[in-house]
PDB file of C-alpha atoms in Angstrom:
ATOM      1  CA  MET A  11     -16.325  15.439  -3.562  1.00  0.00           C
ATOM      2  CA  LYS A  12     -16.892  12.965  -6.364  1.00  0.00           C
ATOM      3  CA  THR A  13     -14.731   9.831  -6.389  1.00  0.00           C
ATOM      4  CA  GLU A  14     -13.374  10.691  -9.847  1.00  0.00           C
ATOM      5  CA  GLU A  15     -12.115  14.093  -8.652  1.00  0.00           C
ATOM      6  CA  ASP A  16     -10.742  12.607  -5.409  1.00  0.00           C
ATOM      7  CA  ILE A  17      -8.695  10.025  -7.332  1.00  0.00           C
ATOM      8  CA  LYS A  18      -7.501  12.641  -9.838  1.00  0.00           C
ATOM      9  CA  LYS A  19      -6.196  14.894  -7.031  1.00  0.00           C
ATOM     10  CA  ALA A  20      -4.529  11.976  -5.236  1.00  0.00           C
ATOM     11  CA  VAL A  21      -2.786  10.872  -8.454  1.00  0.00           C
ATOM     12  CA  GLU A  22      -1.535  14.445  -9.086  1.00  0.00           C
ATOM     13  CA  VAL A  23       0.014  14.511  -5.595  1.00  0.00           C
ATOM     14  CA  LEU A  24       1.579  11.065  -6.069  1.00  0.00           C
ATOM     15  CA  ARG A  25       3.083  12.065  -9.437  1.00  0.00           C
ATOM     16  CA  LYS A  26       4.686  15.137  -7.815  1.00  0.00           C
ATOM     17  CA  GLY A  27       6.348  12.944  -5.173  1.00  0.00           C
ATOM     18  CA  GLY A  28       3.802  13.757  -2.472  1.00  0.00           C
ATOM     19  CA  VAL A  29       2.348  11.629   0.307  1.00  0.00           C
ATOM     20  CA  ILE A  30      -1.358  10.836   0.663  1.00  0.00           C
ATOM     21  CA  LEU A  31      -3.751   9.331   3.209  1.00  0.00           C
ATOM     22  CA  TYR A  32      -6.224   6.964   1.577  1.00  0.00           C
ATOM     23  CA  PRO A  33      -8.657   4.140   2.302  1.00  0.00           C
ATOM     24  CA  THR A  34      -7.478   0.707   1.194  1.00  0.00           C
ATOM     25  CA  ASP A  35      -8.889  -2.803   1.074  1.00  0.00           C
ATOM     26  CA  THR A  36      -7.888  -3.107   4.751  1.00  0.00           C
ATOM     27  CA  VAL A  37      -7.210  -0.062   6.977  1.00  0.00           C
ATOM     28  CA  TRP A  38      -6.471   3.575   6.108  1.00  0.00           C
ATOM     29  CA  GLY A  39      -3.014   3.920   4.627  1.00  0.00           C
ATOM     30  CA  ILE A  40      -0.200   6.390   4.179  1.00  0.00           C
ATOM     31  CA  GLY A  41       0.820   6.174   0.546  1.00  0.00           C
ATOM     32  CA  CYS A  42       3.327   7.424  -1.988  1.00  0.00           C
ATOM     33  CA  ASP A  43       4.910   6.479  -5.300  1.00  0.00           C
ATOM     34  CA  ALA A  44       6.717   3.205  -4.560  1.00  0.00           C
ATOM     35  CA  THR A  45       9.368   4.096  -7.164  1.00  0.00           C
ATOM     36  CA  ASN A  46      10.262   7.465  -5.567  1.00  0.00           C
ATOM     37  CA  LYS A  47      13.033   7.176  -2.948  1.00  0.00           C
ATOM     38  CA  GLU A  48      12.417  10.633  -1.416  1.00  0.00           C
ATOM     39  CA  ALA A  49       8.673  10.019  -1.075  1.00  0.00           C
ATOM     40  CA  VAL A  50       9.310   6.641   0.591  1.00  0.00           C
ATOM     41  CA  GLU A  51      11.758   8.337   2.971  1.00  0.00           C
ATOM     42  CA  ARG A  52       9.042  10.831   3.935  1.00  0.00           C
ATOM     43  CA  VAL A  53       6.611   8.011   4.727  1.00  0.00           C
ATOM     44  CA  TYR A  54       9.180   6.486   7.108  1.00  0.00           C
ATOM     45  CA  ARG A  55       9.596   9.883   8.804  1.00  0.00           C
ATOM     46  CA  ILE A  56       5.829  10.457   9.108  1.00  0.00           C
ATOM     47  CA  LYS A  57       5.377   7.025  10.696  1.00  0.00           C
ATOM     48  CA  GLN A  58       8.506   7.512  12.837  1.00  0.00           C
ATOM     49  CA  ARG A  59       9.501   4.054  11.661  1.00  0.00           C
ATOM     50  CA  ASP A  60      12.961   2.584  11.249  1.00  0.00           C
ATOM     51  CA  ASP A  61      13.616   2.177   7.534  1.00  0.00           C
ATOM     52  CA  SER A  62      14.936  -1.345   8.142  1.00  0.00           C
ATOM     53  CA  LYS A  63      11.278  -2.375   8.604  1.00  0.00           C
ATOM     54  CA  ALA A  64       9.911  -2.884   5.111  1.00  0.00           C
ATOM     55  CA  LEU A  65       6.709  -1.293   3.804  1.00  0.00           C
ATOM     56  CA  ILE A  66       4.260  -2.936   1.430  1.00  0.00           C
ATOM     57  CA  CYS A  67       2.864  -1.850  -1.931  1.00  0.00           C
ATOM     58  CA  LEU A  68      -0.594  -1.991  -3.445  1.00  0.00           C
ATOM     59  CA  VAL A  69      -1.163  -2.729  -7.117  1.00  0.00           C
ATOM     60  CA  ASP A  70      -4.319  -3.071  -9.187  1.00  0.00           C
ATOM     61  CA  SER A  71      -3.579  -6.235 -11.159  1.00  0.00           C
ATOM     62  CA  ASP A  72      -1.541  -9.388 -11.707  1.00  0.00           C
ATOM     63  CA  ALA A  73       0.183  -7.713 -14.660  1.00  0.00           C
ATOM     64  CA  ARG A  74       1.318  -4.748 -12.556  1.00  0.00           C
ATOM     65  CA  LEU A  75       2.643  -7.033  -9.805  1.00  0.00           C
ATOM     66  CA  GLN A  76       4.788  -8.888 -12.343  1.00  0.00           C
ATOM     67  CA  ARG A  77       6.548  -5.657 -13.383  1.00  0.00           C
ATOM     68  CA  TYR A  78       8.048  -5.232  -9.915  1.00  0.00           C
ATOM     69  CA  VAL A  79       9.177  -8.758  -9.031  1.00  0.00           C
ATOM     70  CA  ARG A  80      11.699 -10.779 -11.071  1.00  0.00           C
ATOM     71  CA  GLN A  81       9.792 -14.047 -10.784  1.00  0.00           C
ATOM     72  CA  VAL A  82       6.444 -14.705  -9.156  1.00  0.00           C
ATOM     73  CA  PRO A  83       6.243 -18.321  -7.964  1.00  0.00           C
ATOM     74  CA  SER A  84       3.167 -20.241  -9.126  1.00  0.00           C
ATOM     75  CA  VAL A  85       2.069 -20.775  -5.522  1.00  0.00           C
ATOM     76  CA  ALA A  86       1.629 -16.976  -5.239  1.00  0.00           C
ATOM     77  CA  TRP A  87      -0.965 -16.955  -8.029  1.00  0.00           C
ATOM     78  CA  GLU A  88      -2.779 -19.900  -6.424  1.00  0.00           C
ATOM     79  CA  LEU A  89      -2.888 -18.190  -3.021  1.00  0.00           C
ATOM     80  CA  LEU A  90      -3.964 -14.823  -4.442  1.00  0.00           C
ATOM     81  CA  GLU A  91      -6.708 -16.440  -6.503  1.00  0.00           C
ATOM     82  CA  CYS A  92      -8.261 -18.345  -3.609  1.00  0.00           C
ATOM     83  CA  ALA A  93      -7.794 -15.699  -0.877  1.00  0.00           C
ATOM     84  CA  ASP A  94     -11.169 -14.456   0.316  1.00  0.00           C
ATOM     85  CA  THR A  95      -9.658 -11.647   2.411  1.00  0.00           C
ATOM     86  CA  PRO A  96      -6.815  -9.209   1.565  1.00  0.00           C
ATOM     87  CA  LEU A  97      -3.503 -11.063   1.277  1.00  0.00           C
ATOM     88  CA  THR A  98      -0.052  -9.510   1.114  1.00  0.00           C
ATOM     89  CA  VAL A  99       2.638 -11.718  -0.393  1.00  0.00           C
ATOM     90  CA  ILE A 100       6.314 -11.146   0.336  1.00  0.00           C
ATOM     91  CA  LEU A 101       8.264 -12.053  -2.776  1.00  0.00           C
ATOM     92  CA  ASP A 102      11.974 -12.226  -3.545  1.00  0.00           C
ATOM     93  CA  GLY A 103      13.584 -10.323  -6.385  1.00  0.00           C
ATOM     94  CA  ALA A 104      12.032  -6.850  -6.169  1.00  0.00           C
ATOM     95  CA  VAL A 105      12.827  -4.666  -9.209  1.00  0.00           C
ATOM     96  CA  ASN A 106      11.985  -1.151 -10.431  1.00  0.00           C
ATOM     97  CA  LEU A 107      11.098   0.091  -6.920  1.00  0.00           C
ATOM     98  CA  ALA A 108      12.698   2.687  -4.652  1.00  0.00           C
ATOM     99  CA  GLU A 109      15.755   1.036  -3.092  1.00  0.00           C
ATOM    100  CA  ASN A 110      14.759   2.141   0.433  1.00  0.00           C
ATOM    101  CA  LEU A 111      11.443   0.305   0.036  1.00  0.00           C
ATOM    102  CA  VAL A 112      13.020  -3.066  -0.708  1.00  0.00           C
ATOM    103  CA  ALA A 113      14.075  -5.235   2.263  1.00  0.00           C
ATOM    104  CA  GLU A 114      17.772  -6.007   2.757  1.00  0.00           C
ATOM    105  CA  ASP A 115      17.236  -9.501   1.339  1.00  0.00           C
ATOM    106  CA  GLY A 116      15.766  -8.041  -1.885  1.00  0.00           C
ATOM    107  CA  SER A 117      12.155  -8.936  -1.069  1.00  0.00           C
ATOM    108  CA  ILE A 118       9.038  -6.792  -1.227  1.00  0.00           C
ATOM    109  CA  GLY A 119       5.509  -7.128   0.158  1.00  0.00           C
ATOM    110  CA  MET A 120       2.860  -6.697  -2.544  1.00  0.00           C
ATOM    111  CA  ARG A 121      -0.937  -6.843  -2.444  1.00  0.00           C
ATOM    112  CA  ILE A 122      -3.397  -6.770  -5.321  1.00  0.00           C
ATOM    113  CA  THR A 123      -6.303  -4.690  -4.051  1.00  0.00           C
ATOM    114  CA  ARG A 124      -9.864  -5.568  -4.995  1.00  0.00           C
ATOM    115  CA  GLU A 125     -11.488  -2.687  -3.102  1.00  0.00           C
ATOM    116  CA  ALA A 126     -13.017  -0.200  -5.568  1.00  0.00           C
ATOM    117  CA  PHE A 127     -11.349   3.077  -4.499  1.00  0.00           C
ATOM    118  CA  SER A 128      -7.782   1.817  -3.952  1.00  0.00           C
ATOM    119  CA  LYS A 129      -7.950  -0.369  -7.080  1.00  0.00           C
ATOM    120  CA  GLU A 130      -8.990   2.596  -9.239  1.00  0.00           C
ATOM    121  CA  LEU A 131      -6.322   4.778  -7.592  1.00  0.00           C
ATOM    122  CA  CYS A 132      -3.622   2.193  -8.386  1.00  0.00           C
ATOM    123  CA  TYR A 133      -4.955   1.763 -11.922  1.00  0.00           C
ATOM    124  CA  ARG A 134      -4.931   5.514 -12.609  1.00  0.00           C
ATOM    125  CA  PHE A 135      -1.480   5.982 -11.085  1.00  0.00           C
ATOM    126  CA  GLN A 136      -0.048   3.113 -13.178  1.00  0.00           C
ATOM    127  CA  LYS A 137       2.605   2.226 -10.569  1.00  0.00           C
ATOM    128  CA  PRO A 138       2.631   0.547  -7.152  1.00  0.00           C
ATOM    129  CA  ILE A 139       1.557   2.731  -4.237  1.00  0.00           C
ATOM    130  CA  VAL A 140       3.117   2.340  -0.802  1.00  0.00           C
ATOM    131  CA  SER A 141       0.503   1.232   1.700  1.00  0.00           C
ATOM    132  CA  THR A 142       1.372   1.381   5.366  1.00  0.00           C
ATOM    133  CA  SER A 143      -1.106   1.844   8.192  1.00  0.00           C
ATOM    134  CA  ALA A 144      -1.913   5.472   9.007  1.00  0.00           C
ATOM    135  CA  ASN A 145      -0.426   5.537  12.482  1.00  0.00           C
ATOM    136  CA  ILE A 146       2.823   6.308  14.282  1.00  0.00           C
ATOM    137  CA  SER A 147       4.905   3.126  14.464  1.00  0.00           C
ATOM    138  CA  GLY A 148       3.957   1.180  17.588  1.00  0.00           C
ATOM    139  CA  GLU A 149       0.605   2.966  18.049  1.00  0.00           C
ATOM    140  CA  PRO A 150      -2.757   1.234  17.388  1.00  0.00           C
ATOM    141  CA  THR A 151      -3.727   0.820  13.734  1.00  0.00           C
ATOM    142  CA  ALA A 152      -6.221   3.401  12.401  1.00  0.00           C
ATOM    143  CA  GLN A 153      -9.124   1.273  11.186  1.00  0.00           C
ATOM    144  CA  ASN A 154     -11.194   4.262  10.067  1.00  0.00           C
ATOM    145  CA  TYR A 155     -10.438   7.875   9.151  1.00  0.00           C
ATOM    146  CA  GLY A 156     -11.643   9.091  12.559  1.00  0.00           C
ATOM    147  CA  ASP A 157      -8.924   6.992  14.247  1.00  0.00           C
ATOM    148  CA  ILE A 158      -6.029   8.775  12.497  1.00  0.00           C
ATOM    149  CA  ALA A 159      -3.919  11.008  14.744  1.00  0.00           C
ATOM    150  CA  PRO A 160      -3.892  14.739  13.815  1.00  0.00           C
ATOM    151  CA  GLU A 161      -0.095  14.746  13.395  1.00  0.00           C
ATOM    152  CA  ILE A 162      -0.398  12.110  10.640  1.00  0.00           C
ATOM    153  CA  ILE A 163      -3.137  14.082   8.860  1.00  0.00           C
ATOM    154  CA  GLU A 164      -1.089  17.302   9.042  1.00  0.00           C
ATOM    155  CA  ALA A 165       2.082  15.591   7.760  1.00  0.00           C
ATOM    156  CA  VAL A 166       0.686  14.436   4.396  1.00  0.00           C
ATOM    157  CA  ASP A 167       0.052  16.427   1.214  1.00  0.00           C
ATOM    158  CA  TYR A 168      -3.447  15.143   0.436  1.00  0.00           C
ATOM    159  CA  VAL A 169      -6.168  13.327   2.371  1.00  0.00           C
ATOM    160  CA  CYS A 170      -8.665  11.419   0.241  1.00  0.00           C
ATOM    161  CA  PHE A 171     -12.359  12.072   0.881  1.00  0.00           C
ATOM    162  CA  ALA A 172     -13.562   8.549   0.100  1.00  0.00           C
ATOM    163  CA  ARG A 173     -14.909   6.573   3.044  1.00  0.00           C
ATOM    164  CA  ARG A 174     -14.105   9.250   5.652  1.00  0.00           C
ATOM    165  CA  GLN A 175     -17.534   8.788   7.275  1.00  0.00           C
ATOM    166  CA  GLU A 176     -17.173   5.035   7.575  1.00  0.00           C
ATOM    167  CA  HIS A 177     -17.150   3.527  11.073  1.00  0.00           C
ATOM    168  CA  LYS A 178     -16.755  -0.219  10.972  1.00  0.00           C
ATOM    169  CA  PRO A 179     -14.099  -2.723  11.968  1.00  0.00           C
ATOM    170  CA  HIS A 180     -11.220  -3.241   9.553  1.00  0.00           C
ATOM    171  CA  LYS A 181      -8.101  -5.281  10.003  1.00  0.00           C
ATOM    172  CA  PRO A 182      -4.709  -5.453   8.331  1.00  0.00           C
ATOM    173  CA  SER A 183      -4.122  -8.044   5.620  1.00  0.00           C
ATOM    174  CA  SER A 184      -2.780 -11.509   6.154  1.00  0.00           C
ATOM    175  CA  ILE A 185       0.885 -11.736   5.158  1.00  0.00           C
ATOM    176  CA  VAL A 186       2.713 -14.733   3.728  1.00  0.00           C
ATOM    177  CA  ARG A 187       6.332 -14.999   2.640  1.00  0.00           C
ATOM    178  CA  LEU A 188       6.861 -17.018  -0.510  1.00  0.00           C
ATOM    179  CA  GLY A 189      10.198 -18.410  -1.602  1.00  0.00           C
ATOM    180  CA  ILE A 190      11.106 -19.053  -5.236  1.00  0.00           C
ATOM    181  CA  ASP A 191      11.308 -22.729  -4.265  1.00  0.00           C
ATOM    182  CA  GLY A 192       7.600 -22.717  -3.333  1.00  0.00           C
ATOM    183  CA  GLU A 193       8.140 -22.467   0.430  1.00  0.00           C
ATOM    184  CA  VAL A 194       5.245 -20.690   2.228  1.00  0.00           C
ATOM    185  CA  LYS A 195       5.719 -19.020   5.613  1.00  0.00           C
ATOM    186  CA  ILE A 196       2.782 -17.316   7.388  1.00  0.00           C
ATOM    187  CA  ILE A 197       3.887 -13.949   8.840  1.00  0.00           C
ATOM    188  CA  ARG A 198       0.484 -12.628   9.965  1.00  0.00           C
ATOM    189  CA  LYS A 199      -2.895 -14.416   9.902  1.00  0.00           C
TER     190      LYS A 199
END
């Protein structure tokens, strides 16, 4: 299947409130419309994850990130600009997102993807896409499509074709928590 058609089908599913499996700039992810409460709830059920554990979102650009956080501290832009590997930033003041996606303290984890497929998917969808590793909570992370458990594949509405044949090491993003006051706390290296 051509990439263009793959992205088109994934976007159609996302717009209907569906859940997809897709390759990201890190590992394979379970994704949905980050503004759709019911879709987010389904992702938690598929992962068998407690909804008190926050999920992250992927966006395609600085401009899109700014639409979903009240104020992005300047240190966030500096870190994102100089990061040479995928970096998720946890920011305070989440807005315009599904309420069950936002942490109790009002924060949200966001990552600007630079990987071609996920960036184009986010761009075409025009909203943040939930991105959580394609595994049951507590199980090993699925680095490649072949590592994803059958029950995860069967539980989603669409599985992207891009990069299914890939077999190489991938790792989750680094995660830093950024306070409005400029405080930086490393969550995962």
